[in-house]
Amino acid sequence: MHQNSVRGARAKYDGLSRKAKVSIEMSAKADALAEPTILFKEVTYSVNGNASHPIIDCISLEIHAGETLVLLGRSGSGKTTLLKLINRLLLAEKGEVRVQGRSTAQWDPIRLRRGIGYVIQEGGLFPHFTVARNIGLVPNLEKWDASRIARRIDELLNLVGLDPREFSARYPHELSGGQRQRVGVARALAADPPILLMDEPFGALDPVTRAELQREFSSLVRRLGKTIVFVTHDLREALLLASRIVLLQSGRIVASAKPQQFLHLDHPEVEAFAACLSTFDGTGTARNAVPGVSA
């Protein structure tokens, strides 16, 4: 089986015990019964058809309903490109990307994108729109009535921890970085899409605000039940938020596992990321930087 197939990666890296082998078989049966929400089938993508240096190199990947799949990797590994192939900001050069059972090439791009929430660094808010107008953008495009939009805006601001009475009429420049990111999440959820794409949404924030939002997002994920694809280069973030971590290197999948198993995978790139988890206490002794996760 091709090395970049997730099934191949699972067989290679998750085969840690007889119990793991059983889970692989059970997973295969489940896959046969339920079509993935998002499917990459031997997908290759390169810029200007430069086949000798593909950004994505023959990747196969299944993402099922309700998963929070974290794409982890160094800069230039292909994480954001994979994300853009899902909502058809890019089209695969070879292979096929399917969303909810249909090839992205067959989707109307506008309909596809309105059914997928998209969150980027700093929230990507329109600076000349108020918070309320930013959040209500897609419902307005979908012709929701005004009272329904207003209720949805209030509901989502409360959901992300912002008082509607205080924040609805503000503009993005009147918000802190953390507040803009909360509004960005609210806007992505406005039309209640089944899929949420998040491209390093907390990467530009200070460490304290970032940790706060990671904890809040982790709680939110459990309540919403969305299918989420989350891009990061931070292993700590991946371990905290993911239900499954897929590690990319040079446009290929080199590892795929649940957070509890990831650090035990035998691959040099996993080991390189794991080494970044260690911090030093006052005595110069290295210790694990992620509470509850053992290296």
Short mmCIF file of C-alpha atoms in Angstrom, two decimals:
data_model
loop_
_atom_site.label_atom_id
_atom_site.label_comp_id
_atom_site.label_asym_id
_atom_site.label_seq_id
_atom_site.Cartn_x
_atom_site.Cartn_y
_atom_site.Cartn_z
CA MET A 1 0.00 0.00 0.00
CA HIS A 2 1.23 3.51 -0.80
CA GLN A 3 3.15 5.10 2.07
CA ASN A 4 1.00 8.21 1.90
CA SER A 5 -2.24 6.31 2.45
CA VAL A 6 -3.57 6.95 5.95
CA ARG A 7 -4.46 3.29 6.17
CA GLY A 8 -0.86 2.48 5.31
CA ALA A 9 0.36 4.98 7.89
CA ARG A 10 -1.89 3.45 10.54
CA ALA A 11 -0.64 -0.04 9.75
CA LYS A 12 2.97 1.12 9.94
CA TYR A 13 2.85 3.46 12.91
CA ASP A 14 -0.15 2.37 14.98
CA GLY A 15 0.75 -1.30 15.07
CA LEU A 16 2.12 -1.04 18.59
CA SER A 17 0.35 -4.08 20.02
CA ARG A 18 -2.13 -6.81 19.22
CA LYS A 19 -4.83 -4.51 20.57
CA ALA A 20 -3.81 -1.86 18.03
CA LYS A 21 -4.08 -4.41 15.22
CA VAL A 22 -7.64 -5.23 16.29
CA SER A 23 -8.56 -1.54 16.29
CA ILE A 24 -7.24 -1.20 12.73
CA GLU A 25 -9.51 -4.02 11.58
CA MET A 26 -12.50 -2.52 13.39
CA SER A 27 -11.74 0.86 11.83
CA ALA A 28 -11.67 -0.69 8.37
CA LYS A 29 -15.15 -2.15 8.95
CA ALA A 30 -16.45 1.22 10.15
CA ASP A 31 -14.98 2.94 7.09
CA ALA A 32 -16.84 0.54 4.83
CA LEU A 33 -20.13 1.42 6.51
CA ALA A 34 -19.77 5.21 6.71
CA GLU A 35 -18.51 7.33 3.85
CA PRO A 36 -15.97 9.91 5.02
CA THR A 37 -17.14 13.50 5.30
CA ILE A 38 -13.89 14.51 3.55
CA LEU A 39 -11.85 12.18 1.35
CA PHE A 40 -8.49 12.70 -0.34
CA LYS A 41 -7.79 9.99 -2.91
CA GLU A 42 -4.20 9.96 -4.22
CA VAL A 43 -4.18 13.75 -4.43
CA THR A 44 -1.25 15.63 -5.91
CA TYR A 45 -0.94 19.40 -6.21
CA SER A 46 1.89 21.53 -7.52
CA VAL A 47 2.30 25.16 -8.56
CA ASN A 48 2.16 25.76 -12.31
CA GLY A 49 2.24 22.03 -12.97
CA ASN A 50 5.77 21.63 -11.58
CA ALA A 51 5.52 17.87 -11.09
CA SER A 52 9.12 17.56 -9.92
CA HIS A 53 8.37 19.62 -6.79
CA PRO A 54 4.76 18.91 -5.72
CA ILE A 55 3.40 20.70 -2.66
CA ILE A 56 1.07 17.73 -2.06
CA ASP A 57 2.42 14.36 -3.15
CA CYS A 58 -0.14 11.56 -3.75
CA ILE A 59 -1.96 11.89 -0.43
CA SER A 60 -4.87 9.65 0.56
CA LEU A 61 -6.76 10.62 3.71
CA GLU A 62 -10.20 9.99 5.22
CA ILE A 63 -11.81 12.42 7.67
CA HIS A 64 -15.03 11.23 9.30
CA ALA A 65 -17.96 13.12 10.78
CA GLY A 66 -17.26 14.60 14.20
CA GLU A 67 -13.48 14.27 14.01
CA THR A 68 -11.13 17.07 14.99
CA LEU A 69 -8.26 16.23 12.70
CA VAL A 70 -5.12 18.28 13.22
CA LEU A 71 -2.72 18.68 10.32
CA LEU A 72 0.70 19.09 11.93
CA GLY A 73 3.94 19.92 10.17
CA ARG A 74 6.73 22.37 9.61
CA SER A 75 6.33 25.47 7.44
CA GLY A 76 6.04 24.41 3.80
CA SER A 77 4.92 20.86 4.55
CA GLY A 78 1.59 21.29 2.72
CA LYS A 79 -0.84 21.83 5.62
CA THR A 80 -2.59 24.96 4.35
CA THR A 81 -2.63 23.65 0.79
CA LEU A 82 -4.56 20.57 1.96
CA LEU A 83 -7.02 22.86 3.72
CA LYS A 84 -7.57 24.94 0.58
CA LEU A 85 -8.19 21.81 -1.47
CA ILE A 86 -11.17 21.03 0.80
CA ASN A 87 -13.06 24.26 0.12
CA ARG A 88 -11.92 24.45 -3.51
CA LEU A 89 -9.72 27.48 -3.15
CA LEU A 90 -7.40 25.10 -4.99
CA LEU A 91 -8.18 22.14 -7.28
CA ALA A 92 -6.18 18.91 -7.24
CA GLU A 93 -3.84 18.38 -10.16
CA LYS A 94 -4.16 14.61 -9.83
CA GLY A 95 -6.48 12.45 -7.78
CA GLU A 96 -9.75 13.52 -6.19
CA VAL A 97 -10.99 15.45 -3.17
CA ARG A 98 -14.54 14.58 -2.07
CA VAL A 99 -16.63 16.57 0.40
CA GLN A 100 -19.87 15.02 1.66
CA GLY A 101 -19.77 12.39 -1.07
CA ARG A 102 -19.16 14.73 -4.00
CA SER A 103 -15.97 15.70 -5.81
CA THR A 104 -14.99 19.32 -5.16
CA ALA A 105 -14.65 19.67 -8.94
CA GLN A 106 -18.40 18.95 -9.19
CA TRP A 107 -19.45 21.30 -6.40
CA ASP A 108 -20.54 24.82 -7.16
CA PRO A 109 -17.70 26.63 -5.34
CA ILE A 110 -20.00 29.19 -3.73
CA ARG A 111 -22.37 26.54 -2.36
CA LEU A 112 -19.42 24.48 -1.15
CA ARG A 113 -17.77 27.36 0.71
CA ARG A 114 -21.01 28.55 2.31
CA GLY A 115 -21.33 25.07 3.81
CA ILE A 116 -17.83 25.18 5.30
CA GLY A 117 -16.74 27.50 8.10
CA TYR A 118 -13.25 28.96 7.61
CA VAL A 119 -11.12 30.56 10.34
CA ILE A 120 -7.69 32.10 9.76
CA GLN A 121 -5.21 34.06 11.86
CA GLU A 122 -6.61 37.33 13.23
CA GLY A 123 -10.08 36.11 12.24
CA GLY A 124 -9.96 37.61 8.72
CA LEU A 125 -12.68 40.11 9.62
CA PHE A 126 -13.86 42.86 7.27
CA PRO A 127 -12.52 46.04 8.89
CA HIS A 128 -15.40 48.25 7.68
CA PHE A 129 -18.07 45.86 9.07
CA THR A 130 -19.23 45.85 12.68
CA VAL A 131 -18.88 42.65 14.69
CA ALA A 132 -22.58 41.90 14.14
CA ARG A 133 -22.34 42.46 10.39
CA ASN A 134 -19.21 40.29 10.16
CA ILE A 135 -20.93 37.41 11.97
CA GLY A 136 -24.14 37.78 9.99
CA LEU A 137 -22.43 37.83 6.59
CA VAL A 138 -23.25 34.30 5.39
CA PRO A 139 -26.78 34.21 6.88
CA ASN A 140 -27.44 37.48 5.02
CA LEU A 141 -26.17 35.94 1.79
CA GLU A 142 -28.41 32.95 2.47
CA LYS A 143 -31.42 35.31 2.77
CA TRP A 144 -32.22 34.61 6.42
CA ASP A 145 -34.77 37.04 7.84
CA ALA A 146 -33.43 39.88 9.99
CA SER A 147 -34.82 38.64 13.30
CA ARG A 148 -33.30 35.18 12.81
CA ILE A 149 -29.92 36.72 11.98
CA ALA A 150 -30.05 38.95 15.05
CA ARG A 151 -30.85 35.97 17.30
CA ARG A 152 -28.04 33.96 15.75
CA ILE A 153 -25.51 36.77 16.26
CA ASP A 154 -26.44 37.08 19.95
CA GLU A 155 -26.33 33.30 20.38
CA LEU A 156 -22.87 33.00 18.84
CA LEU A 157 -21.36 35.95 20.69
CA ASN A 158 -22.53 34.38 23.94
CA LEU A 159 -21.12 31.05 22.78
CA VAL A 160 -17.62 32.50 22.26
CA GLY A 161 -17.72 34.49 25.50
CA LEU A 162 -18.49 37.99 24.26
CA ASP A 163 -21.44 40.06 25.54
CA PRO A 164 -23.61 41.00 22.52
CA ARG A 165 -24.64 44.28 24.15
CA GLU A 166 -20.99 45.31 24.44
CA PHE A 167 -19.48 43.92 21.25
CA SER A 168 -22.11 43.80 18.47
CA ALA A 169 -21.62 47.42 17.37
CA ARG A 170 -17.83 47.45 17.63
CA TYR A 171 -15.47 47.38 14.67
CA PRO A 172 -12.50 44.98 14.40
CA HIS A 173 -9.94 47.69 15.23
CA GLU A 174 -11.73 48.20 18.55
CA LEU A 175 -11.09 44.58 19.58
CA SER A 176 -8.09 42.81 21.06
CA GLY A 177 -6.45 39.98 19.12
CA GLY A 178 -8.23 37.37 21.21
CA GLN A 179 -11.58 39.08 20.75
CA ARG A 180 -11.10 39.26 16.97
CA GLN A 181 -10.32 35.56 16.94
CA ARG A 182 -13.47 34.79 18.93
CA VAL A 183 -15.52 36.80 16.43
CA GLY A 184 -13.81 34.91 13.60
CA VAL A 185 -14.93 31.61 15.11
CA ALA A 186 -18.47 32.97 15.59
CA ARG A 187 -18.62 34.07 11.95
CA ALA A 188 -17.45 30.63 10.76
CA LEU A 189 -20.26 29.00 12.75
CA ALA A 190 -22.97 31.50 11.75
CA ALA A 191 -24.79 29.35 9.17
CA ASP A 192 -24.23 26.18 11.23
CA PRO A 193 -21.94 24.46 8.69
CA PRO A 194 -21.12 20.77 9.25
CA ILE A 195 -17.42 21.35 8.47
CA LEU A 196 -15.02 23.84 10.03
CA LEU A 197 -11.55 24.61 8.61
CA MET A 198 -9.08 26.40 10.88
CA ASP A 199 -5.72 27.63 9.60
CA GLU A 200 -3.44 28.34 12.59
CA PRO A 201 -6.22 30.45 14.15
CA PHE A 202 -4.36 31.10 17.41
CA GLY A 203 -0.86 31.45 15.95
CA ALA A 204 -0.65 35.26 16.09
CA LEU A 205 -1.77 35.57 19.73
CA ASP A 206 0.33 36.05 22.84
CA PRO A 207 0.99 32.82 24.81
CA VAL A 208 -1.50 33.52 27.61
CA THR A 209 -4.39 34.46 25.30
CA ARG A 210 -3.52 31.55 23.05
CA ALA A 211 -3.71 29.07 25.94
CA GLU A 212 -7.05 30.53 27.05
CA LEU A 213 -8.55 30.22 23.57
CA GLN A 214 -7.21 26.68 23.16
CA ARG A 215 -8.98 25.62 26.36
CA GLU A 216 -12.21 27.38 25.33
CA PHE A 217 -12.06 25.87 21.85
CA SER A 218 -11.50 22.37 23.23
CA SER A 219 -14.68 22.74 25.30
CA LEU A 220 -16.57 24.21 22.33
CA VAL A 221 -15.61 21.31 20.07
CA ARG A 222 -17.21 18.79 22.41
CA ARG A 223 -20.46 20.77 22.43
CA LEU A 224 -20.72 21.43 18.69
CA GLY A 225 -19.95 18.01 17.19
CA LYS A 226 -18.56 19.50 13.95
CA THR A 227 -16.07 17.91 11.57
CA ILE A 228 -12.99 20.08 12.06
CA VAL A 229 -9.70 20.23 10.17
CA PHE A 230 -7.20 22.30 12.14
CA VAL A 231 -3.76 23.37 10.86
CA THR A 232 -0.86 24.00 13.24
CA HIS A 233 2.90 23.66 13.53
CA ASP A 234 2.62 23.44 17.33
CA LEU A 235 2.63 19.90 18.74
CA ARG A 236 1.34 21.09 22.13
CA GLU A 237 -1.72 22.55 20.41
CA ALA A 238 -2.23 19.36 18.39
CA LEU A 239 -2.07 17.15 21.48
CA LEU A 240 -4.57 19.36 23.33
CA LEU A 241 -7.17 19.74 20.56
CA ALA A 242 -7.01 16.76 18.20
CA SER A 243 -8.99 13.56 18.10
CA ARG A 244 -6.41 12.49 15.48
CA ILE A 245 -3.07 13.99 14.40
CA VAL A 246 -1.78 13.69 10.85
CA LEU A 247 1.87 14.69 10.45
CA LEU A 248 3.01 16.06 7.08
CA GLN A 249 6.55 16.28 5.75
CA SER A 250 7.39 17.59 2.28
CA GLY A 251 3.82 17.15 1.09
CA ARG A 252 3.47 13.57 2.34
CA ILE A 253 1.79 11.93 5.32
CA VAL A 254 4.46 10.37 7.51
CA ALA A 255 2.37 9.58 10.61
CA SER A 256 -1.26 9.38 11.74
CA ALA A 257 -2.44 8.58 15.26
CA LYS A 258 -4.60 9.60 18.17
CA PRO A 259 -2.90 12.07 20.55
CA GLN A 260 -2.38 9.39 23.19
CA GLN A 261 -0.40 7.28 20.69
CA PHE A 262 1.32 9.96 18.65
CA LEU A 263 4.41 10.50 20.78
CA HIS A 264 5.14 6.76 20.72
CA LEU A 265 5.33 6.51 16.93
CA ASP A 266 8.68 5.45 15.54
CA HIS A 267 9.47 8.11 12.95
CA PRO A 268 12.26 10.75 12.88
CA GLU A 269 9.84 13.62 12.22
CA VAL A 270 7.65 12.60 15.16
CA GLU A 271 10.76 12.47 17.34
CA ALA A 272 11.83 15.93 16.11
CA PHE A 273 8.47 17.41 17.12
CA ALA A 274 8.43 15.51 20.42
CA ALA A 275 11.82 16.96 21.33
CA CYS A 276 10.24 20.44 21.21
CA LEU A 277 7.93 19.53 24.12
CA SER A 278 10.69 19.48 26.70
CA THR A 279 11.24 22.54 28.89
CA PHE A 280 13.76 23.04 31.65
CA ASP A 281 13.05 23.67 35.30
CA GLY A 282 15.24 25.76 37.57
CA THR A 283 17.69 22.92 38.09
CA GLY A 284 18.33 22.44 34.36
CA THR A 285 16.30 19.23 34.25
CA ALA A 286 14.13 18.63 31.21
CA ARG A 287 10.43 17.97 31.83
CA ASN A 288 7.34 17.46 29.74
CA ALA A 289 5.69 20.76 28.76
CA VAL A 290 2.21 19.31 28.20
CA PRO A 291 0.49 18.23 31.43
CA GLY A 292 -1.13 14.81 31.19
CA VAL A 293 0.84 13.76 28.10
CA SER A 294 3.75 11.39 28.57
CA ALA A 295 6.54 11.31 26.03
#
